PDB file of N, CA and C in Angstrom:
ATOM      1  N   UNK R  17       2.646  -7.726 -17.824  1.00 44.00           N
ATOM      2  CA  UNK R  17       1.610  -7.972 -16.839  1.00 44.00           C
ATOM      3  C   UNK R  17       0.373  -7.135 -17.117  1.00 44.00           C
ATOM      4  N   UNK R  18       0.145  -6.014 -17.882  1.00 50.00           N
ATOM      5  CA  UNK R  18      -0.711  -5.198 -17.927  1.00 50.00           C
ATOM      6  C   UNK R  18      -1.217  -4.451 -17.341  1.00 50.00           C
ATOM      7  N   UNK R  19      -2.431  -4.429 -16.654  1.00 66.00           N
ATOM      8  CA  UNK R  19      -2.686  -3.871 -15.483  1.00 66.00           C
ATOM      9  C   UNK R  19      -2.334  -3.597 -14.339  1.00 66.00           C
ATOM     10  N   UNK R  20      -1.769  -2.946 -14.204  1.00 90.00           N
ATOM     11  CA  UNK R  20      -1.309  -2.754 -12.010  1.00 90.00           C
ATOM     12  C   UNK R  20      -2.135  -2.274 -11.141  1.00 90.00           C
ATOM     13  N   UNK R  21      -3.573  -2.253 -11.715  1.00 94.00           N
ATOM     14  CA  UNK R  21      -4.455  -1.979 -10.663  1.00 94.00           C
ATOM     15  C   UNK R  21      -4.848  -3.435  -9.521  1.00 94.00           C
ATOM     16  N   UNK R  22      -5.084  -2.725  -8.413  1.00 95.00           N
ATOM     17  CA  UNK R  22      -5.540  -3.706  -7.603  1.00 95.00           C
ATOM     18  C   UNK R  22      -7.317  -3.979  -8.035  1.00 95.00           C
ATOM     19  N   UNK R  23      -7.778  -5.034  -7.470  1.00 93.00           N
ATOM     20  CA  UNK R  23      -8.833  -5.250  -7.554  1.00 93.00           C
ATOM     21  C   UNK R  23      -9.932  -5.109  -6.902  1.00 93.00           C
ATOM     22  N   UNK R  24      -9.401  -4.092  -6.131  1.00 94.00           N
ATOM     23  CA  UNK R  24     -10.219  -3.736  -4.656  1.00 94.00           C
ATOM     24  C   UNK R  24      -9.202  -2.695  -4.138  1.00 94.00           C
ATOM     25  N   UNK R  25      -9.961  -1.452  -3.608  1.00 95.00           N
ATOM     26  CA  UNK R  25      -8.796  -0.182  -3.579  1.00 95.00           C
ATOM     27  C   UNK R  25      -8.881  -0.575  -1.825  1.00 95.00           C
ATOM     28  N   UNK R  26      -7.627   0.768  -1.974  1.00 96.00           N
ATOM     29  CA  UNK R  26      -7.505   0.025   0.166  1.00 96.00           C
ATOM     30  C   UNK R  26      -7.627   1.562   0.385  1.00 96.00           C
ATOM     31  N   UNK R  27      -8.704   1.915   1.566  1.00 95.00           N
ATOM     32  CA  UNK R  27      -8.425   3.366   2.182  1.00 95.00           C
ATOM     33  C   UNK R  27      -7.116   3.119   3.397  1.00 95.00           C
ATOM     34  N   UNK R  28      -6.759   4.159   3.585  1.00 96.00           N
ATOM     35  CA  UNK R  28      -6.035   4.677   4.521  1.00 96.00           C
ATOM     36  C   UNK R  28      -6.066   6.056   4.661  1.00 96.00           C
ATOM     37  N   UNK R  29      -5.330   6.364   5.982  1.00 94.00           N
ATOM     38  CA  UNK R  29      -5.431   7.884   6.470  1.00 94.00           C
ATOM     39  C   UNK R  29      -4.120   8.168   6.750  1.00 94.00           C
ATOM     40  N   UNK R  30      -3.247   8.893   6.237  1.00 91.00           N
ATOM     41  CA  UNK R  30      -1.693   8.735   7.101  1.00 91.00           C
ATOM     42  C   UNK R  30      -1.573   9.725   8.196  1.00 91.00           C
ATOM     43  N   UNK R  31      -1.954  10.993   8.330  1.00 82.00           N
ATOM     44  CA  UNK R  31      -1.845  11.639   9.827  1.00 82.00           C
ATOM     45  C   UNK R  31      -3.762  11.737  10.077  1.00 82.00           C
ATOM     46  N   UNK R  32      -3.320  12.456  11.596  1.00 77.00           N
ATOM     47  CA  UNK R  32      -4.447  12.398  12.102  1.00 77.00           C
ATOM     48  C   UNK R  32      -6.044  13.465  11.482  1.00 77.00           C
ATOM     49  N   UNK R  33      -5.421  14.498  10.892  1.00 76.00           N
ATOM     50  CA  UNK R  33      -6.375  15.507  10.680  1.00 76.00           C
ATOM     51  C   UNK R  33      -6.223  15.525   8.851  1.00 76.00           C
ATOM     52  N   UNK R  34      -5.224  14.366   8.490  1.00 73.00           N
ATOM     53  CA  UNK R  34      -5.666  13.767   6.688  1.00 73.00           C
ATOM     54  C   UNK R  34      -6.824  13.576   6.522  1.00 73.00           C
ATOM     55  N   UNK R  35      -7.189  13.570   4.876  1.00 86.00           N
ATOM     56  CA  UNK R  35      -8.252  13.192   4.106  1.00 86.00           C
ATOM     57  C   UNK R  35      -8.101  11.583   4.193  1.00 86.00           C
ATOM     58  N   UNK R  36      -8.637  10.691   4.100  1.00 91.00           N
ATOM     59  CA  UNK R  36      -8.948   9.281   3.871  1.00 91.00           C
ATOM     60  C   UNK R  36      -8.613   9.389   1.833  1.00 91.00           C
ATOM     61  N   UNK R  37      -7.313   8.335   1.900  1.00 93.00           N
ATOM     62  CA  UNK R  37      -6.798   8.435   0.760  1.00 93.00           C
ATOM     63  C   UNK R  37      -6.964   6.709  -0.202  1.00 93.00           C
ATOM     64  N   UNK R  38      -7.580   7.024  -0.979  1.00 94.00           N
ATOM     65  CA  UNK R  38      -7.842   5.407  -1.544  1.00 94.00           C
ATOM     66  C   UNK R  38      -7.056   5.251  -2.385  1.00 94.00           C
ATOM     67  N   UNK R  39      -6.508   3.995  -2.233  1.00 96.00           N
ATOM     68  CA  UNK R  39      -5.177   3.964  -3.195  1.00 96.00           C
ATOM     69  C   UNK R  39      -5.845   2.358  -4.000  1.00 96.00           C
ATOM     70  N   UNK R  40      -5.548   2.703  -5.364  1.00 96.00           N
ATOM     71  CA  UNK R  40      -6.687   2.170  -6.398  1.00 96.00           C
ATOM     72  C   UNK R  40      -5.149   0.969  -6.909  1.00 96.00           C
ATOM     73  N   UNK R  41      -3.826   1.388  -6.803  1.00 96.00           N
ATOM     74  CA  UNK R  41      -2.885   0.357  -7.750  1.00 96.00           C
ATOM     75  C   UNK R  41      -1.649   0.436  -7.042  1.00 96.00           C
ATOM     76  N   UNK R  42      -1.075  -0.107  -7.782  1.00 97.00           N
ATOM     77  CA  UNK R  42       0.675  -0.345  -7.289  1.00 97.00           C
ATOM     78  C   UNK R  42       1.524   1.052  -7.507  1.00 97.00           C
ATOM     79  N   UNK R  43       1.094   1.902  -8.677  1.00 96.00           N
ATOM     80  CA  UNK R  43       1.833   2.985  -8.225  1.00 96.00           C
ATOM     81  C   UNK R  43       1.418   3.952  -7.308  1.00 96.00           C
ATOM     82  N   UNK R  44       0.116   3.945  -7.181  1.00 96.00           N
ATOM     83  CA  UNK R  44      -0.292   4.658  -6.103  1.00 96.00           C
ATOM     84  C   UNK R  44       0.214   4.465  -4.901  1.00 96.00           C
ATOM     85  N   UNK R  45       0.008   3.213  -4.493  1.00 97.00           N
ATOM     86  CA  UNK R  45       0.837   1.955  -3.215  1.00 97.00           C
ATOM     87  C   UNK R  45       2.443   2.871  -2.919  1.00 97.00           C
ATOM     88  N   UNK R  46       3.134   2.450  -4.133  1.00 97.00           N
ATOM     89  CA  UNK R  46       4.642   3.024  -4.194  1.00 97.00           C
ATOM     90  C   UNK R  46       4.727   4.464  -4.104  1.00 97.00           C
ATOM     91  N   UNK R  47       3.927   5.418  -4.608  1.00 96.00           N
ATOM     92  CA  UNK R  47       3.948   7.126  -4.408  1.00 96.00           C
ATOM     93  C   UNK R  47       4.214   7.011  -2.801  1.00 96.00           C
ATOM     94  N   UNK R  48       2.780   6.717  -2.366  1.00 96.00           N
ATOM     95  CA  UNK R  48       2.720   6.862  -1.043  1.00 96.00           C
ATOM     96  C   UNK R  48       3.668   6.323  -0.104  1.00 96.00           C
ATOM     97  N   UNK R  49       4.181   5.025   0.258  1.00 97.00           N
ATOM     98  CA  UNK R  49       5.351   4.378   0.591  1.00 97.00           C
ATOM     99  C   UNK R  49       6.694   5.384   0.398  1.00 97.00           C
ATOM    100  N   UNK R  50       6.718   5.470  -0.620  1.00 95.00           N
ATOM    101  CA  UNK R  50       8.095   6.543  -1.047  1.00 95.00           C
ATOM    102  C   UNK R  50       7.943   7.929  -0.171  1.00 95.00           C
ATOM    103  N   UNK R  51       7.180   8.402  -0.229  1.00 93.00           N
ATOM    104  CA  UNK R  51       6.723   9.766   0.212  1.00 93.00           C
ATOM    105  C   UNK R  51       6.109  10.130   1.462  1.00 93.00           C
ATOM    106  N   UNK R  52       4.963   9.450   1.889  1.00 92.00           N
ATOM    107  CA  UNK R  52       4.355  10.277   2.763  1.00 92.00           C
ATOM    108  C   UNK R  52       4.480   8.973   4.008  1.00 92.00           C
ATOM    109  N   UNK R  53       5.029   8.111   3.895  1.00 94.00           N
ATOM    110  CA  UNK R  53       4.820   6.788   5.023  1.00 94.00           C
ATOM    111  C   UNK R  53       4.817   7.415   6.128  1.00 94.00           C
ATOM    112  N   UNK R  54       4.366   7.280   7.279  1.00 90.00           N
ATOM    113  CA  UNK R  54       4.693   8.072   8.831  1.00 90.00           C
ATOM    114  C   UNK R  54       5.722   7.303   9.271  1.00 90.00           C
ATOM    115  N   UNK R  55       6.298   6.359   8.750  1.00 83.00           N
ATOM    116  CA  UNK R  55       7.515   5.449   9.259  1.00 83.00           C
ATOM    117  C   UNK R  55       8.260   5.035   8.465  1.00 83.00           C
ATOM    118  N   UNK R  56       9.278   5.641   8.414  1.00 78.00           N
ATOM    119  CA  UNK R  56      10.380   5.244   7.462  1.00 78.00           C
ATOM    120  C   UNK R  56      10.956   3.996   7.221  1.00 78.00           C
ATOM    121  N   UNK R  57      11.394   3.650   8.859  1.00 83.00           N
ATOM    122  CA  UNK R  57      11.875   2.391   9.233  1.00 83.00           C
ATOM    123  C   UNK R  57      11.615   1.082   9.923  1.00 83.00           C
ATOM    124  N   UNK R  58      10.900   0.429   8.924  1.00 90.00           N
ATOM    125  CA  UNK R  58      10.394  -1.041   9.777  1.00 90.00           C
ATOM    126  C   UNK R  58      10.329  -1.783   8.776  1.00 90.00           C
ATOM    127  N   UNK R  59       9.973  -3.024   8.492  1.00 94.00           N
ATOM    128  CA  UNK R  59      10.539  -4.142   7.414  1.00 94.00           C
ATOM    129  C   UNK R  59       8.960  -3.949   6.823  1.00 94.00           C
ATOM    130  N   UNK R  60       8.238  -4.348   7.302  1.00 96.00           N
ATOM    131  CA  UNK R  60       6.760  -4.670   6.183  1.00 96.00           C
ATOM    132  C   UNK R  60       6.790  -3.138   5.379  1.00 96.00           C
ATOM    133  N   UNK R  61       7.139  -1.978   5.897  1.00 97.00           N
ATOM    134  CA  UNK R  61       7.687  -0.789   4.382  1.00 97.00           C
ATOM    135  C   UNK R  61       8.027  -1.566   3.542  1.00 97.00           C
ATOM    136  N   UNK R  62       9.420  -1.839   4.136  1.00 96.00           N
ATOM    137  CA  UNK R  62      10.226  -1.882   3.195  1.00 96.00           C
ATOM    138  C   UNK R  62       9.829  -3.139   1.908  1.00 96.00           C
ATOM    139  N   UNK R  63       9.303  -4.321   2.880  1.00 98.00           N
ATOM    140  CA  UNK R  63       8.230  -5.156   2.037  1.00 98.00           C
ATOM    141  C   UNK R  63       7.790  -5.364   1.024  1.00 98.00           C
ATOM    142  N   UNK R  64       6.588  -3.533   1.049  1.00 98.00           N
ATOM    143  CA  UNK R  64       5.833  -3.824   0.390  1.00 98.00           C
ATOM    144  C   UNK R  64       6.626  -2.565  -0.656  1.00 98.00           C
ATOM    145  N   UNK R  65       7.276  -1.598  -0.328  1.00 97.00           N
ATOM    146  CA  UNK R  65       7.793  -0.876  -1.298  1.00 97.00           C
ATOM    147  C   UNK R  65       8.932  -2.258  -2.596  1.00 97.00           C
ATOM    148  N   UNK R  66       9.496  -3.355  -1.522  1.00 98.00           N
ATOM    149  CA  UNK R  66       9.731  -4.459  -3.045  1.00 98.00           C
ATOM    150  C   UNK R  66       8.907  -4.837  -3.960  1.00 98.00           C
ATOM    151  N   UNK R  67       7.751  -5.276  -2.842  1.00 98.00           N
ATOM    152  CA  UNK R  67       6.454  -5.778  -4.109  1.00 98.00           C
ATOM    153  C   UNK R  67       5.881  -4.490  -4.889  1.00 98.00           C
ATOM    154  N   UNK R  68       6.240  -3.628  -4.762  1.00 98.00           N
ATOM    155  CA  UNK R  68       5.363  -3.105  -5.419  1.00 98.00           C
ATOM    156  C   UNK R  68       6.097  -2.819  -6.963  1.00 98.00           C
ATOM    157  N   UNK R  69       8.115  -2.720  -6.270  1.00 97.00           N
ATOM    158  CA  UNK R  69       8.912  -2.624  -7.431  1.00 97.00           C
ATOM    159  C   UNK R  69       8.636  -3.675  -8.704  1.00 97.00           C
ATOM    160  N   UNK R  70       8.571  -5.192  -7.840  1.00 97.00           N
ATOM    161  CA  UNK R  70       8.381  -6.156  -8.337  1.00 97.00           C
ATOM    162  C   UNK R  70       7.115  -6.123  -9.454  1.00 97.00           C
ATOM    163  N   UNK R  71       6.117  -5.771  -8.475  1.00 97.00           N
ATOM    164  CA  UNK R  71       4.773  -5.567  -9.926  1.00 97.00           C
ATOM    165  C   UNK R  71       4.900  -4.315 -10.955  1.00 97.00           C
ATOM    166  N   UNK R  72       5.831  -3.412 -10.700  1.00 96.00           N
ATOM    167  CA  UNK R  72       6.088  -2.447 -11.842  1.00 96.00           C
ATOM    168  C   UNK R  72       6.738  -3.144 -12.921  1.00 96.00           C
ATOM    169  N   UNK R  73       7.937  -3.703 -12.465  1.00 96.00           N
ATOM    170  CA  UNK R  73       8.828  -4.364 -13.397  1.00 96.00           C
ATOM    171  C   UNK R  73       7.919  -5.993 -14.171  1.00 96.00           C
ATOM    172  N   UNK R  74       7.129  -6.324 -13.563  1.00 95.00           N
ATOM    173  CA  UNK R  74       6.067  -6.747 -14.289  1.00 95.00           C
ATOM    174  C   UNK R  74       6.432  -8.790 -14.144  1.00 95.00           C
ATOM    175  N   UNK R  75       7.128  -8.699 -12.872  1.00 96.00           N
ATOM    176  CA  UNK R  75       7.737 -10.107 -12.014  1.00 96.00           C
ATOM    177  C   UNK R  75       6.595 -10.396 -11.216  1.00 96.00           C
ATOM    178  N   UNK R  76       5.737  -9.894 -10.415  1.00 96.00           N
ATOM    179  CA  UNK R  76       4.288 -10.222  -9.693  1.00 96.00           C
ATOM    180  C   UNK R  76       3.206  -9.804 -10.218  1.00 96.00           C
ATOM    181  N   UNK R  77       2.323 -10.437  -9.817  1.00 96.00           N
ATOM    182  CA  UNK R  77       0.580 -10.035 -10.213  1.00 96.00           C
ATOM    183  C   UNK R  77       0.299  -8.508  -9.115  1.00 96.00           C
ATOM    184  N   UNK R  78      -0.751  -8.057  -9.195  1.00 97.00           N
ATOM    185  CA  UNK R  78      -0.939  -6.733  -8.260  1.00 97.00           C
ATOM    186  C   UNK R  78      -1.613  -6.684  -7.106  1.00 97.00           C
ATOM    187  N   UNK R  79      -1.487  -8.007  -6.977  1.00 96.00           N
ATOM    188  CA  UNK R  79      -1.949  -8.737  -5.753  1.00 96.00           C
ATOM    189  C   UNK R  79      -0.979  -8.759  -4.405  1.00 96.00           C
ATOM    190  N   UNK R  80       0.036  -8.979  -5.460  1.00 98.00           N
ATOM    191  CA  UNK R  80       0.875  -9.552  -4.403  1.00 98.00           C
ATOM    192  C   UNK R  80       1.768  -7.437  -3.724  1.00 98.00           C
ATOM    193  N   UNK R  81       1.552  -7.106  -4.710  1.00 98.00           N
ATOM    194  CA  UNK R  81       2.161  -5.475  -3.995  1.00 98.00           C
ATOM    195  C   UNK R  81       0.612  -5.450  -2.853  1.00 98.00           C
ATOM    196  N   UNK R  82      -0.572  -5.282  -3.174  1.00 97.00           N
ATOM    197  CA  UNK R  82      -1.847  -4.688  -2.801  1.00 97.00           C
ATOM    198  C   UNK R  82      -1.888  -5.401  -1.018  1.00 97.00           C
ATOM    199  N   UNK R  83      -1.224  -6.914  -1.255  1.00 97.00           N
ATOM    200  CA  UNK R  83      -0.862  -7.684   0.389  1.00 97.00           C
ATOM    201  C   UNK R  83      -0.190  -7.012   1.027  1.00 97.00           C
ATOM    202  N   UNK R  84       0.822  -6.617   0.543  1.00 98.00           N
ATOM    203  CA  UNK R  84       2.320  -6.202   1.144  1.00 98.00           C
ATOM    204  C   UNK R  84       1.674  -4.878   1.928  1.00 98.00           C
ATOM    205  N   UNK R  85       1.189  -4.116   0.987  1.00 97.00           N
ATOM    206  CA  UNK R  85       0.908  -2.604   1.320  1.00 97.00           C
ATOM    207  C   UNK R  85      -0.169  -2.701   2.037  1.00 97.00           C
ATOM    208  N   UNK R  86      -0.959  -3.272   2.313  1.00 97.00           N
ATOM    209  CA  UNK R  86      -2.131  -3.408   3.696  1.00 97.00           C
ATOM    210  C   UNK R  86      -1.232  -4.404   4.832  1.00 97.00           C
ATOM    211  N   UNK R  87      -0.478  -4.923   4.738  1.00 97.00           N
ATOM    212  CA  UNK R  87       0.139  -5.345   5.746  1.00 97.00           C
ATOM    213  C   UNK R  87       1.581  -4.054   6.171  1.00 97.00           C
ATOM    214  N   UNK R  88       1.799  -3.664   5.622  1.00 97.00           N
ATOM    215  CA  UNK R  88       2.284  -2.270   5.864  1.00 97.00           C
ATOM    216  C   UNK R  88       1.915  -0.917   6.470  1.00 97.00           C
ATOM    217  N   UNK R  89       0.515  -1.040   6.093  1.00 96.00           N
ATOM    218  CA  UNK R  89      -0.271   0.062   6.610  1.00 96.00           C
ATOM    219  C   UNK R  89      -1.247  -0.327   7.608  1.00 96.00           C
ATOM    220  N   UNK R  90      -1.133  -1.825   8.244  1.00 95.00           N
ATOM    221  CA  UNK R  90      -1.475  -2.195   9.163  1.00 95.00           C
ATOM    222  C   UNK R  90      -0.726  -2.107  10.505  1.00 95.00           C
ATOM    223  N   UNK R  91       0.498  -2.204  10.201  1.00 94.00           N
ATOM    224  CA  UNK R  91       1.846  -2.169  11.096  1.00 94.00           C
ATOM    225  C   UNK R  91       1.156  -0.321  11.383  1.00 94.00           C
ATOM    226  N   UNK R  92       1.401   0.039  10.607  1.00 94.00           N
ATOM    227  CA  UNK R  92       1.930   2.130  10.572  1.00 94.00           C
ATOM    228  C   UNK R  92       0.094   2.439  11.040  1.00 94.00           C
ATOM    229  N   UNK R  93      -0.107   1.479  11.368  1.00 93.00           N
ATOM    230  CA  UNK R  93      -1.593   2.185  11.790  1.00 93.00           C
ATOM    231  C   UNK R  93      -2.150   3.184  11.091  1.00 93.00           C
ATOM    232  N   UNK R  94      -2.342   2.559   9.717  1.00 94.00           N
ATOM    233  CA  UNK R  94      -3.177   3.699   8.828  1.00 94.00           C
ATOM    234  C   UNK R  94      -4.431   3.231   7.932  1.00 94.00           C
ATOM    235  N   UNK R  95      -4.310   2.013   8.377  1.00 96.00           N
ATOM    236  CA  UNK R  95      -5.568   0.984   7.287  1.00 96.00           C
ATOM    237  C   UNK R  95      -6.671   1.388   7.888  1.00 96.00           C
ATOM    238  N   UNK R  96      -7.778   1.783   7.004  1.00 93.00           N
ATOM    239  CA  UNK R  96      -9.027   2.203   7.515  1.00 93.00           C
ATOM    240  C   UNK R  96      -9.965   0.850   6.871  1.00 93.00           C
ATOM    241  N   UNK R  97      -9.799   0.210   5.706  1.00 71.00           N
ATOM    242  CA  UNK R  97     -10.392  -0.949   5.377  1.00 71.00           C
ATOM    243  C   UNK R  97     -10.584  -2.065   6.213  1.00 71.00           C
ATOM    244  N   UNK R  98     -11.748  -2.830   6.406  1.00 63.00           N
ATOM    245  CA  UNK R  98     -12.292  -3.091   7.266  1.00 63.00           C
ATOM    246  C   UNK R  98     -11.817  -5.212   6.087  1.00 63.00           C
ATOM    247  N   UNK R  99     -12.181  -5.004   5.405  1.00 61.00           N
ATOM    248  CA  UNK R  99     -12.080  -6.212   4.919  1.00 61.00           C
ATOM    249  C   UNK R  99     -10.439  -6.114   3.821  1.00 61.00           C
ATOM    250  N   UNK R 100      -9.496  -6.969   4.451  1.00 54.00           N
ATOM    251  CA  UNK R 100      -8.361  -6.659   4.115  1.00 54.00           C
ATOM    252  C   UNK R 100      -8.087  -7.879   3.037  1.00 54.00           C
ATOM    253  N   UNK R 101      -8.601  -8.353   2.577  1.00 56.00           N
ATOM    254  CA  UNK R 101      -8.440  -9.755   1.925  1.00 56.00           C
ATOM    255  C   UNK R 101      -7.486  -9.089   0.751  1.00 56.00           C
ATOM    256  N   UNK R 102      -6.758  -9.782   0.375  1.00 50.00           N
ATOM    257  CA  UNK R 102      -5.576  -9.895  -0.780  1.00 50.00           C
ATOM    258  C   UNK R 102      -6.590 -10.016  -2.423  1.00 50.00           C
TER     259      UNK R 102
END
């Protein structure tokens, strides 16, 4: 697949007194998911932590992780991007 960058980075903020963190690709997407999520447990995580497996292993475009993970961080109330388009 080549590239795993997204084509458009997504900000988010995960706690309240965080830096605004722009996440530029799919492993970035997956660091964060893995690590710092404020919610462990709810399905669009878990979601987008597949797609994102999926575009590592090189089965999706980086599109399809970059959906998952703004619909993830829409749920966890952390999307600061204003135009969420895929």
């Amino acid at each position: 697949m080549g590239m795993r960058r997204f084509h458009k980075p997504v900000r988010i903020q995960i706690g309240r007194i965080d830096r605004d963190r722009i996440v530029c690709g799919t492993e970035d997407a997956a660091k964060i998911l893995l690590r710092a999520w404020p919610s462990t447990h709810n399905e669009k995580r878990q979601a987008a932590m597949r797609a994102c497996l999926e575009v590592l292993k090189g089965q999706k475009p980086p599109s399809v992780a970059r959906r998952a993970f703004i619909e993830a961080a829409q749920e966890a109330r952390v999307l600061l991007d204003e135009d969420t388009r895929a």
